[in-house]
Amino acid sequence: MKHNVIPIVFVSLVMASVLAVFDPGLNERPLHEQVQCHFNVNPTPIRFPLNVLVWNVAKSNAVDVDGIEFTPNSMEILQESYADEHVAFAAGYTLNEATGTLIRTNATPVHQCSWKSYEPILRTPKTSLVAIYPIEDRNDSLMVINLHGVNFSWLLGTWKAQMNRVFEFARSHHGPIVVAGDFNTWRPARVKHIHALAAAQGLTQAQYSEDHRSRPTGLPLDWVFTRGIRVRELRSEFSPLSDHNPITFEASLD
């Protein structure tokens, strides 16, 4: 693992020096934007059980390429995805077309909130998205949090601030919760921190029946934590369509 870490640190320092020459005010910009929320006048309820897909599709629209059928009971929690209809979407990186975090379902959330966190070196944005859905036939609501973690935060300050804000949203919700996405947990300290945050909010991780989550440094990057949800058939299978392998599971209510 040390051999993987040293090049990352070296490249980060070089890029920081180069960027500082072209943009002297770079380090004065905030690394986290204010939370932006949108309320829907006509929310529609979500129906359980749900077949859930969690995937960093690496800007490939891989779910469409792979021919995965989207049904009334589907929920897709995607990172580096393009916007689509029937979605809650938070734009992140933009070149010709914005990509970001996306939650696709046939339901319409009561409200959704999002914000951008910026890489300390490159200042490319990573987005976090929170959506609250009414639950069919219940006086309750489902919170879904989709996040794409900051990558090049070597001292962990920017990454921890992003994670802490995400789990603060979880603390404020008393109904069922799904927290999922690409956490960029390529260091043991990051894994330890998210486990501590999840445990503090009563969020747990189910056992994988098949676990091929991407592990470039030996540690998984992608996670699913839940509370008040029964998780069945949690698995991550190989896919050639992205540098991350998808996670799938069935979610029902406790």
PDB file of C-alpha atoms in Angstrom:
ATOM      1  CA  MET A   1       0.000   0.000   0.000  1.00  0.00           C
ATOM      2  CA  LYS A   2       2.899   2.377   0.719  1.00  0.00           C
ATOM      3  CA  HIS A   3       4.016   2.116  -2.906  1.00  0.00           C
ATOM      4  CA  ASN A   4       0.533   3.267  -4.005  1.00  0.00           C
ATOM      5  CA  VAL A   5       0.416   6.170  -1.567  1.00  0.00           C
ATOM      6  CA  ILE A   6       3.805   7.795  -2.338  1.00  0.00           C
ATOM      7  CA  PRO A   7       3.009   8.556  -6.024  1.00  0.00           C
ATOM      8  CA  ILE A   8      -0.366  10.035  -5.027  1.00  0.00           C
ATOM      9  CA  VAL A   9       1.289  12.416  -2.550  1.00  0.00           C
ATOM     10  CA  PHE A  10       4.019  13.408  -5.030  1.00  0.00           C
ATOM     11  CA  VAL A  11       1.581  14.085  -7.874  1.00  0.00           C
ATOM     12  CA  SER A  12      -0.691  16.059  -5.529  1.00  0.00           C
ATOM     13  CA  LEU A  13       2.154  18.335  -4.417  1.00  0.00           C
ATOM     14  CA  VAL A  14       3.317  18.953  -7.982  1.00  0.00           C
ATOM     15  CA  MET A  15      -0.205  19.761  -9.185  1.00  0.00           C
ATOM     16  CA  ALA A  16      -0.801  22.081  -6.247  1.00  0.00           C
ATOM     17  CA  SER A  17       2.347  24.042  -7.115  1.00  0.00           C
ATOM     18  CA  VAL A  18       1.390  24.327 -10.785  1.00  0.00           C
ATOM     19  CA  LEU A  19      -2.173  25.402 -10.009  1.00  0.00           C
ATOM     20  CA  ALA A  20      -0.955  28.026  -7.549  1.00  0.00           C
ATOM     21  CA  VAL A  21       1.080  29.670 -10.315  1.00  0.00           C
ATOM     22  CA  PHE A  22      -1.923  29.952 -12.655  1.00  0.00           C
ATOM     23  CA  ASP A  23      -4.452  30.801  -9.936  1.00  0.00           C
ATOM     24  CA  PRO A  24      -2.904  32.455  -6.841  1.00  0.00           C
ATOM     25  CA  GLY A  25      -6.316  32.763  -5.164  1.00  0.00           C
ATOM     26  CA  LEU A  26      -7.072  29.060  -5.440  1.00  0.00           C
ATOM     27  CA  ASN A  27      -6.569  28.220  -1.772  1.00  0.00           C
ATOM     28  CA  GLU A  28      -8.786  31.105  -0.635  1.00  0.00           C
ATOM     29  CA  ARG A  29     -11.938  29.529  -2.054  1.00  0.00           C
ATOM     30  CA  PRO A  30     -14.167  27.530   0.322  1.00  0.00           C
ATOM     31  CA  LEU A  31     -13.944  23.754  -0.042  1.00  0.00           C
ATOM     32  CA  HIS A  32     -17.629  23.205   0.754  1.00  0.00           C
ATOM     33  CA  GLU A  33     -20.598  25.061  -0.714  1.00  0.00           C
ATOM     34  CA  GLN A  34     -23.711  25.941   1.240  1.00  0.00           C
ATOM     35  CA  VAL A  35     -26.473  23.345   1.224  1.00  0.00           C
ATOM     36  CA  GLN A  36     -29.131  24.045  -1.417  1.00  0.00           C
ATOM     37  CA  CYS A  37     -32.630  22.581  -0.885  1.00  0.00           C
ATOM     38  CA  HIS A  38     -35.613  22.240  -3.206  1.00  0.00           C
ATOM     39  CA  PHE A  39     -39.164  21.439  -2.045  1.00  0.00           C
ATOM     40  CA  ASN A  40     -41.696  19.673  -4.272  1.00  0.00           C
ATOM     41  CA  VAL A  41     -45.335  20.767  -4.206  1.00  0.00           C
ATOM     42  CA  ASN A  42     -46.662  17.373  -5.331  1.00  0.00           C
ATOM     43  CA  PRO A  43     -44.492  14.576  -3.917  1.00  0.00           C
ATOM     44  CA  THR A  44     -45.398  10.989  -4.795  1.00  0.00           C
ATOM     45  CA  PRO A  45     -44.795   8.024  -2.469  1.00  0.00           C
ATOM     46  CA  ILE A  46     -42.182   5.342  -2.816  1.00  0.00           C
ATOM     47  CA  ARG A  47     -43.230   1.696  -2.803  1.00  0.00           C
ATOM     48  CA  PHE A  48     -41.444  -1.135  -0.992  1.00  0.00           C
ATOM     49  CA  PRO A  49     -39.811  -3.572  -1.509  1.00  0.00           C
ATOM     50  CA  LEU A  50     -37.162  -1.836  -3.606  1.00  0.00           C
ATOM     51  CA  ASN A  51     -34.527  -3.277  -5.896  1.00  0.00           C
ATOM     52  CA  VAL A  52     -31.581  -0.958  -5.337  1.00  0.00           C
ATOM     53  CA  LEU A  53     -28.519  -0.354  -7.508  1.00  0.00           C
ATOM     54  CA  VAL A  54     -25.533   1.636  -6.182  1.00  0.00           C
ATOM     55  CA  TRP A  55     -22.834   2.435  -8.742  1.00  0.00           C
ATOM     56  CA  ASN A  56     -20.168   4.923  -9.721  1.00  0.00           C
ATOM     57  CA  VAL A  57     -20.695   4.627 -13.469  1.00  0.00           C
ATOM     58  CA  ALA A  58     -17.650   6.767 -14.348  1.00  0.00           C
ATOM     59  CA  LYS A  59     -19.551   9.061 -16.756  1.00  0.00           C
ATOM     60  CA  SER A  60     -20.459   6.108 -18.981  1.00  0.00           C
ATOM     61  CA  ASN A  61     -24.238   5.831 -18.431  1.00  0.00           C
ATOM     62  CA  ALA A  62     -23.315   2.240 -17.775  1.00  0.00           C
ATOM     63  CA  VAL A  63     -26.728   1.263 -16.450  1.00  0.00           C
ATOM     64  CA  ASP A  64     -28.292   1.989 -19.835  1.00  0.00           C
ATOM     65  CA  VAL A  65     -25.492   0.234 -21.678  1.00  0.00           C
ATOM     66  CA  ASP A  66     -25.858  -2.806 -19.459  1.00  0.00           C
ATOM     67  CA  GLY A  67     -29.559  -3.053 -20.213  1.00  0.00           C
ATOM     68  CA  ILE A  68     -30.654  -3.159 -16.579  1.00  0.00           C
ATOM     69  CA  GLU A  69     -34.433  -2.959 -16.508  1.00  0.00           C
ATOM     70  CA  PHE A  70     -35.879  -0.021 -14.582  1.00  0.00           C
ATOM     71  CA  THR A  71     -39.184  -1.000 -12.930  1.00  0.00           C
ATOM     72  CA  PRO A  72     -41.653   0.779 -10.599  1.00  0.00           C
ATOM     73  CA  ASN A  73     -39.801  -0.861  -7.697  1.00  0.00           C
ATOM     74  CA  SER A  74     -36.317   0.183  -8.820  1.00  0.00           C
ATOM     75  CA  MET A  75     -34.037   2.717  -7.203  1.00  0.00           C
ATOM     76  CA  GLU A  76     -30.703   3.690  -8.739  1.00  0.00           C
ATOM     77  CA  ILE A  77     -28.155   5.546  -6.606  1.00  0.00           C
ATOM     78  CA  LEU A  78     -25.460   6.626  -9.061  1.00  0.00           C
ATOM     79  CA  GLN A  79     -22.267   8.679  -8.991  1.00  0.00           C
ATOM     80  CA  GLU A  80     -20.607  10.351 -12.003  1.00  0.00           C
ATOM     81  CA  SER A  81     -23.906  10.002 -13.853  1.00  0.00           C
ATOM     82  CA  TYR A  82     -25.638  12.260 -16.351  1.00  0.00           C
ATOM     83  CA  ALA A  83     -29.001  13.780 -15.457  1.00  0.00           C
ATOM     84  CA  ASP A  84     -32.119  11.892 -16.517  1.00  0.00           C
ATOM     85  CA  GLU A  85     -35.868  12.126 -16.004  1.00  0.00           C
ATOM     86  CA  HIS A  86     -37.535  10.856 -12.804  1.00  0.00           C
ATOM     87  CA  VAL A  87     -34.472  11.726 -10.775  1.00  0.00           C
ATOM     88  CA  ALA A  88     -33.076  13.741  -7.934  1.00  0.00           C
ATOM     89  CA  PHE A  89     -29.805  15.059  -9.357  1.00  0.00           C
ATOM     90  CA  ALA A  90     -26.908  17.114  -8.005  1.00  0.00           C
ATOM     91  CA  ALA A  91     -24.494  18.376 -10.650  1.00  0.00           C
ATOM     92  CA  GLY A  92     -20.794  18.090  -9.968  1.00  0.00           C
ATOM     93  CA  TYR A  93     -18.094  18.114 -12.637  1.00  0.00           C
ATOM     94  CA  THR A  94     -19.080  19.888 -15.871  1.00  0.00           C
ATOM     95  CA  LEU A  95     -17.288  19.768 -19.215  1.00  0.00           C
ATOM     96  CA  ASN A  96     -19.738  19.538 -22.122  1.00  0.00           C
ATOM     97  CA  GLU A  97     -22.463  18.120 -19.901  1.00  0.00           C
ATOM     98  CA  ALA A  98     -22.786  18.004 -16.118  1.00  0.00           C
ATOM     99  CA  THR A  99     -22.299  14.779 -14.231  1.00  0.00           C
ATOM    100  CA  GLY A 100     -22.926  14.220 -10.551  1.00  0.00           C
ATOM    101  CA  THR A 101     -24.861  12.180  -8.005  1.00  0.00           C
ATOM    102  CA  LEU A 102     -28.272  10.912  -9.025  1.00  0.00           C
ATOM    103  CA  ILE A 103     -31.176   9.058  -7.398  1.00  0.00           C
ATOM    104  CA  ARG A 104     -33.558   7.612  -9.959  1.00  0.00           C
ATOM    105  CA  THR A 105     -36.934   6.237  -8.879  1.00  0.00           C
ATOM    106  CA  ASN A 106     -40.567   6.525  -9.913  1.00  0.00           C
ATOM    107  CA  ALA A 107     -41.333   8.456  -6.719  1.00  0.00           C
ATOM    108  CA  THR A 108     -40.979  12.226  -6.258  1.00  0.00           C
ATOM    109  CA  PRO A 109     -39.261  13.408  -3.074  1.00  0.00           C
ATOM    110  CA  VAL A 110     -40.837  15.782  -0.584  1.00  0.00           C
ATOM    111  CA  HIS A 111     -37.601  17.705  -0.755  1.00  0.00           C
ATOM    112  CA  GLN A 112     -34.002  17.250  -1.780  1.00  0.00           C
ATOM    113  CA  CYS A 113     -30.815  18.955  -0.654  1.00  0.00           C
ATOM    114  CA  SER A 114     -27.358  18.961  -2.202  1.00  0.00           C
ATOM    115  CA  TRP A 115     -23.968  20.602  -1.974  1.00  0.00           C
ATOM    116  CA  LYS A 116     -20.551  20.465  -3.580  1.00  0.00           C
ATOM    117  CA  SER A 117     -17.283  19.669  -1.836  1.00  0.00           C
ATOM    118  CA  TYR A 118     -14.113  20.530  -3.728  1.00  0.00           C
ATOM    119  CA  GLU A 119     -10.885  18.584  -4.060  1.00  0.00           C
ATOM    120  CA  PRO A 120      -8.141  20.456  -2.146  1.00  0.00           C
ATOM    121  CA  ILE A 121      -5.712  20.050  -5.056  1.00  0.00           C
ATOM    122  CA  LEU A 122      -7.663  20.062  -8.330  1.00  0.00           C
ATOM    123  CA  ARG A 123     -10.764  21.874  -7.024  1.00  0.00           C
ATOM    124  CA  THR A 124     -12.992  19.530  -9.001  1.00  0.00           C
ATOM    125  CA  PRO A 125     -16.374  19.146  -7.280  1.00  0.00           C
ATOM    126  CA  LYS A 126     -17.768  16.070  -5.572  1.00  0.00           C
ATOM    127  CA  THR A 127     -21.489  16.220  -4.816  1.00  0.00           C
ATOM    128  CA  SER A 128     -23.645  14.942  -1.977  1.00  0.00           C
ATOM    129  CA  LEU A 129     -27.398  14.521  -2.444  1.00  0.00           C
ATOM    130  CA  VAL A 130     -30.113  13.966   0.171  1.00  0.00           C
ATOM    131  CA  ALA A 131     -33.713  13.142  -0.797  1.00  0.00           C
ATOM    132  CA  ILE A 132     -36.762  12.500   1.419  1.00  0.00           C
ATOM    133  CA  TYR A 133     -39.557  10.336  -0.024  1.00  0.00           C
ATOM    134  CA  PRO A 134     -43.020   9.697   1.431  1.00  0.00           C
ATOM    135  CA  ILE A 135     -43.631   5.961   1.912  1.00  0.00           C
ATOM    136  CA  GLU A 136     -46.730   4.381   0.396  1.00  0.00           C
ATOM    137  CA  ASP A 137     -49.372   3.382   2.987  1.00  0.00           C
ATOM    138  CA  ARG A 138     -47.288   4.651   5.899  1.00  0.00           C
ATOM    139  CA  ASN A 139     -47.137   7.867   7.859  1.00  0.00           C
ATOM    140  CA  ASP A 140     -43.388   7.864   7.474  1.00  0.00           C
ATOM    141  CA  SER A 141     -40.643   8.909   5.071  1.00  0.00           C
ATOM    142  CA  LEU A 142     -37.473   7.421   3.596  1.00  0.00           C
ATOM    143  CA  MET A 143     -34.208   9.364   3.547  1.00  0.00           C
ATOM    144  CA  VAL A 144     -31.767   8.452   0.779  1.00  0.00           C
ATOM    145  CA  ILE A 145     -28.259   9.925   0.861  1.00  0.00           C
ATOM    146  CA  ASN A 146     -26.037   9.567  -2.197  1.00  0.00           C
ATOM    147  CA  LEU A 147     -22.478  10.802  -1.906  1.00  0.00           C
ATOM    148  CA  HIS A 148     -19.277  10.943  -3.903  1.00  0.00           C
ATOM    149  CA  GLY A 149     -16.407  11.389  -1.481  1.00  0.00           C
ATOM    150  CA  VAL A 150     -13.525  13.803  -1.889  1.00  0.00           C
ATOM    151  CA  ASN A 151     -10.445  11.920  -3.056  1.00  0.00           C
ATOM    152  CA  PHE A 152      -7.209  13.916  -2.614  1.00  0.00           C
ATOM    153  CA  SER A 153      -7.631  15.055   0.980  1.00  0.00           C
ATOM    154  CA  TRP A 154      -4.434  13.609   2.405  1.00  0.00           C
ATOM    155  CA  LEU A 155      -4.779  15.182   5.877  1.00  0.00           C
ATOM    156  CA  LEU A 156      -8.467  14.128   5.845  1.00  0.00           C
ATOM    157  CA  GLY A 157      -9.847  17.533   6.851  1.00  0.00           C
ATOM    158  CA  THR A 158     -11.892  18.195   3.700  1.00  0.00           C
ATOM    159  CA  TRP A 159     -13.014  14.575   3.388  1.00  0.00           C
ATOM    160  CA  LYS A 160     -14.024  14.380   7.065  1.00  0.00           C
ATOM    161  CA  ALA A 161     -15.976  17.640   6.828  1.00  0.00           C
ATOM    162  CA  GLN A 162     -17.928  16.219   3.890  1.00  0.00           C
ATOM    163  CA  MET A 163     -18.650  12.936   5.694  1.00  0.00           C
ATOM    164  CA  ASN A 164     -19.597  14.669   8.944  1.00  0.00           C
ATOM    165  CA  ARG A 165     -22.146  16.838   7.143  1.00  0.00           C
ATOM    166  CA  VAL A 166     -23.646  13.787   5.412  1.00  0.00           C
ATOM    167  CA  PHE A 167     -24.125  11.901   8.661  1.00  0.00           C
ATOM    168  CA  GLU A 168     -25.549  14.994  10.366  1.00  0.00           C
ATOM    169  CA  PHE A 169     -28.433  14.728   7.896  1.00  0.00           C
ATOM    170  CA  ALA A 170     -28.894  11.101   8.963  1.00  0.00           C
ATOM    171  CA  ARG A 171     -29.012  12.191  12.611  1.00  0.00           C
ATOM    172  CA  SER A 172     -31.880  14.577  11.857  1.00  0.00           C
ATOM    173  CA  HIS A 173     -34.124  11.871  10.339  1.00  0.00           C
ATOM    174  CA  HIS A 174     -36.197   9.455  12.433  1.00  0.00           C
ATOM    175  CA  GLY A 175     -37.483   7.178   9.665  1.00  0.00           C
ATOM    176  CA  PRO A 176     -35.767   4.578   7.464  1.00  0.00           C
ATOM    177  CA  ILE A 177     -32.459   5.617   5.879  1.00  0.00           C
ATOM    178  CA  VAL A 178     -30.170   4.453   3.088  1.00  0.00           C
ATOM    179  CA  VAL A 179     -26.694   6.024   2.907  1.00  0.00           C
ATOM    180  CA  ALA A 180     -24.736   4.842  -0.125  1.00  0.00           C
ATOM    181  CA  GLY A 181     -22.166   5.829  -2.710  1.00  0.00           C
ATOM    182  CA  ASP A 182     -18.483   6.103  -3.508  1.00  0.00           C
ATOM    183  CA  PHE A 183     -16.895   7.156  -0.213  1.00  0.00           C
ATOM    184  CA  ASN A 184     -13.328   7.053  -1.604  1.00  0.00           C
ATOM    185  CA  THR A 185     -12.180   5.117   1.461  1.00  0.00           C
ATOM    186  CA  TRP A 186      -8.751   4.122   0.174  1.00  0.00           C
ATOM    187  CA  ARG A 187      -7.043   4.617   3.558  1.00  0.00           C
ATOM    188  CA  PRO A 188      -7.653   2.755   6.845  1.00  0.00           C
ATOM    189  CA  ALA A 189      -8.276   6.076   8.641  1.00  0.00           C
ATOM    190  CA  ARG A 190     -11.163   6.814   6.282  1.00  0.00           C
ATOM    191  CA  VAL A 191     -12.752   3.400   6.791  1.00  0.00           C
ATOM    192  CA  LYS A 192     -12.454   3.788  10.556  1.00  0.00           C
ATOM    193  CA  HIS A 193     -14.068   7.233  10.436  1.00  0.00           C
ATOM    194  CA  ILE A 194     -17.130   6.221   8.417  1.00  0.00           C
ATOM    195  CA  HIS A 195     -17.707   3.178  10.621  1.00  0.00           C
ATOM    196  CA  ALA A 196     -17.643   5.454  13.672  1.00  0.00           C
ATOM    197  CA  LEU A 197     -20.059   7.927  12.044  1.00  0.00           C
ATOM    198  CA  ALA A 198     -22.421   5.148  10.960  1.00  0.00           C
ATOM    199  CA  ALA A 199     -22.408   3.489  14.392  1.00  0.00           C
ATOM    200  CA  ALA A 200     -23.174   6.820  16.096  1.00  0.00           C
ATOM    201  CA  GLN A 201     -26.374   7.108  14.011  1.00  0.00           C
ATOM    202  CA  GLY A 202     -27.417   3.450  14.347  1.00  0.00           C
ATOM    203  CA  LEU A 203     -26.597   2.719  10.705  1.00  0.00           C
ATOM    204  CA  THR A 204     -25.409  -0.788   9.879  1.00  0.00           C
ATOM    205  CA  GLN A 205     -23.954  -2.683   6.937  1.00  0.00           C
ATOM    206  CA  ALA A 206     -25.440  -6.017   5.881  1.00  0.00           C
ATOM    207  CA  GLN A 207     -23.337  -9.057   5.016  1.00  0.00           C
ATOM    208  CA  TYR A 208     -22.412  -9.372   1.334  1.00  0.00           C
ATOM    209  CA  SER A 209     -23.281 -12.659  -0.344  1.00  0.00           C
ATOM    210  CA  GLU A 210     -20.738 -11.748  -3.041  1.00  0.00           C
ATOM    211  CA  ASP A 211     -18.306  -8.888  -2.560  1.00  0.00           C
ATOM    212  CA  HIS A 212     -16.283  -7.600  -5.505  1.00  0.00           C
ATOM    213  CA  ARG A 213     -16.363  -3.920  -4.594  1.00  0.00           C
ATOM    214  CA  SER A 214     -13.484  -1.970  -6.147  1.00  0.00           C
ATOM    215  CA  ARG A 215     -10.366  -2.063  -3.939  1.00  0.00           C
ATOM    216  CA  PRO A 216      -7.457  -0.242  -5.642  1.00  0.00           C
ATOM    217  CA  THR A 217      -5.513  -0.133  -2.345  1.00  0.00           C
ATOM    218  CA  GLY A 218      -7.067  -3.253  -0.818  1.00  0.00           C
ATOM    219  CA  LEU A 219      -9.913  -1.317   0.855  1.00  0.00           C
ATOM    220  CA  PRO A 220     -13.440  -0.965  -0.594  1.00  0.00           C
ATOM    221  CA  LEU A 221     -14.402   2.444  -1.981  1.00  0.00           C
ATOM    222  CA  ASP A 222     -18.180   1.918  -2.159  1.00  0.00           C
ATOM    223  CA  TRP A 223     -20.535   1.405   0.778  1.00  0.00           C
ATOM    224  CA  VAL A 224     -24.170   0.911   1.762  1.00  0.00           C
ATOM    225  CA  PHE A 225     -25.376   1.716   5.285  1.00  0.00           C
ATOM    226  CA  THR A 226     -29.013   1.458   6.392  1.00  0.00           C
ATOM    227  CA  ARG A 227     -31.299   1.985   9.364  1.00  0.00           C
ATOM    228  CA  GLY A 228     -34.868   0.704   9.640  1.00  0.00           C
ATOM    229  CA  ILE A 229     -34.385  -1.293   6.421  1.00  0.00           C
ATOM    230  CA  ARG A 230     -34.203  -5.053   5.888  1.00  0.00           C
ATOM    231  CA  VAL A 231     -31.468  -5.761   3.336  1.00  0.00           C
ATOM    232  CA  ARG A 232     -31.491  -8.993   1.338  1.00  0.00           C
ATOM    233  CA  GLU A 233     -29.216 -10.333  -1.400  1.00  0.00           C
ATOM    234  CA  LEU A 234     -26.550  -7.664  -0.940  1.00  0.00           C
ATOM    235  CA  ARG A 235     -23.883  -8.299  -3.559  1.00  0.00           C
ATOM    236  CA  SER A 236     -21.276  -6.639  -5.748  1.00  0.00           C
ATOM    237  CA  GLU A 237     -20.458  -8.366  -9.024  1.00  0.00           C
ATOM    238  CA  PHE A 238     -17.809  -7.666 -11.648  1.00  0.00           C
ATOM    239  CA  SER A 239     -18.625  -5.284 -14.507  1.00  0.00           C
ATOM    240  CA  PRO A 240     -16.363  -4.129 -17.367  1.00  0.00           C
ATOM    241  CA  LEU A 241     -18.360  -0.910 -17.816  1.00  0.00           C
ATOM    242  CA  SER A 242     -16.772   1.139 -15.035  1.00  0.00           C
ATOM    243  CA  ASP A 243     -13.724   1.146 -12.779  1.00  0.00           C
ATOM    244  CA  HIS A 244     -16.215   0.526  -9.942  1.00  0.00           C
ATOM    245  CA  ASN A 245     -18.286  -2.639  -9.641  1.00  0.00           C
ATOM    246  CA  PRO A 246     -22.023  -2.191  -8.950  1.00  0.00           C
ATOM    247  CA  ILE A 247     -23.732  -3.021  -5.654  1.00  0.00           C
ATOM    248  CA  THR A 248     -27.274  -4.421  -5.694  1.00  0.00           C
ATOM    249  CA  PHE A 249     -29.716  -5.402  -2.954  1.00  0.00           C
ATOM    250  CA  GLU A 250     -33.391  -5.727  -2.089  1.00  0.00           C
ATOM    251  CA  ALA A 251     -34.715  -3.325   0.531  1.00  0.00           C
ATOM    252  CA  SER A 252     -37.882  -3.837   2.569  1.00  0.00           C
ATOM    253  CA  LEU A 253     -39.170  -2.121   5.695  1.00  0.00           C
ATOM    254  CA  ASP A 254     -38.646  -3.395   9.235  1.00  0.00           C
TER     255      ASP A 254
END
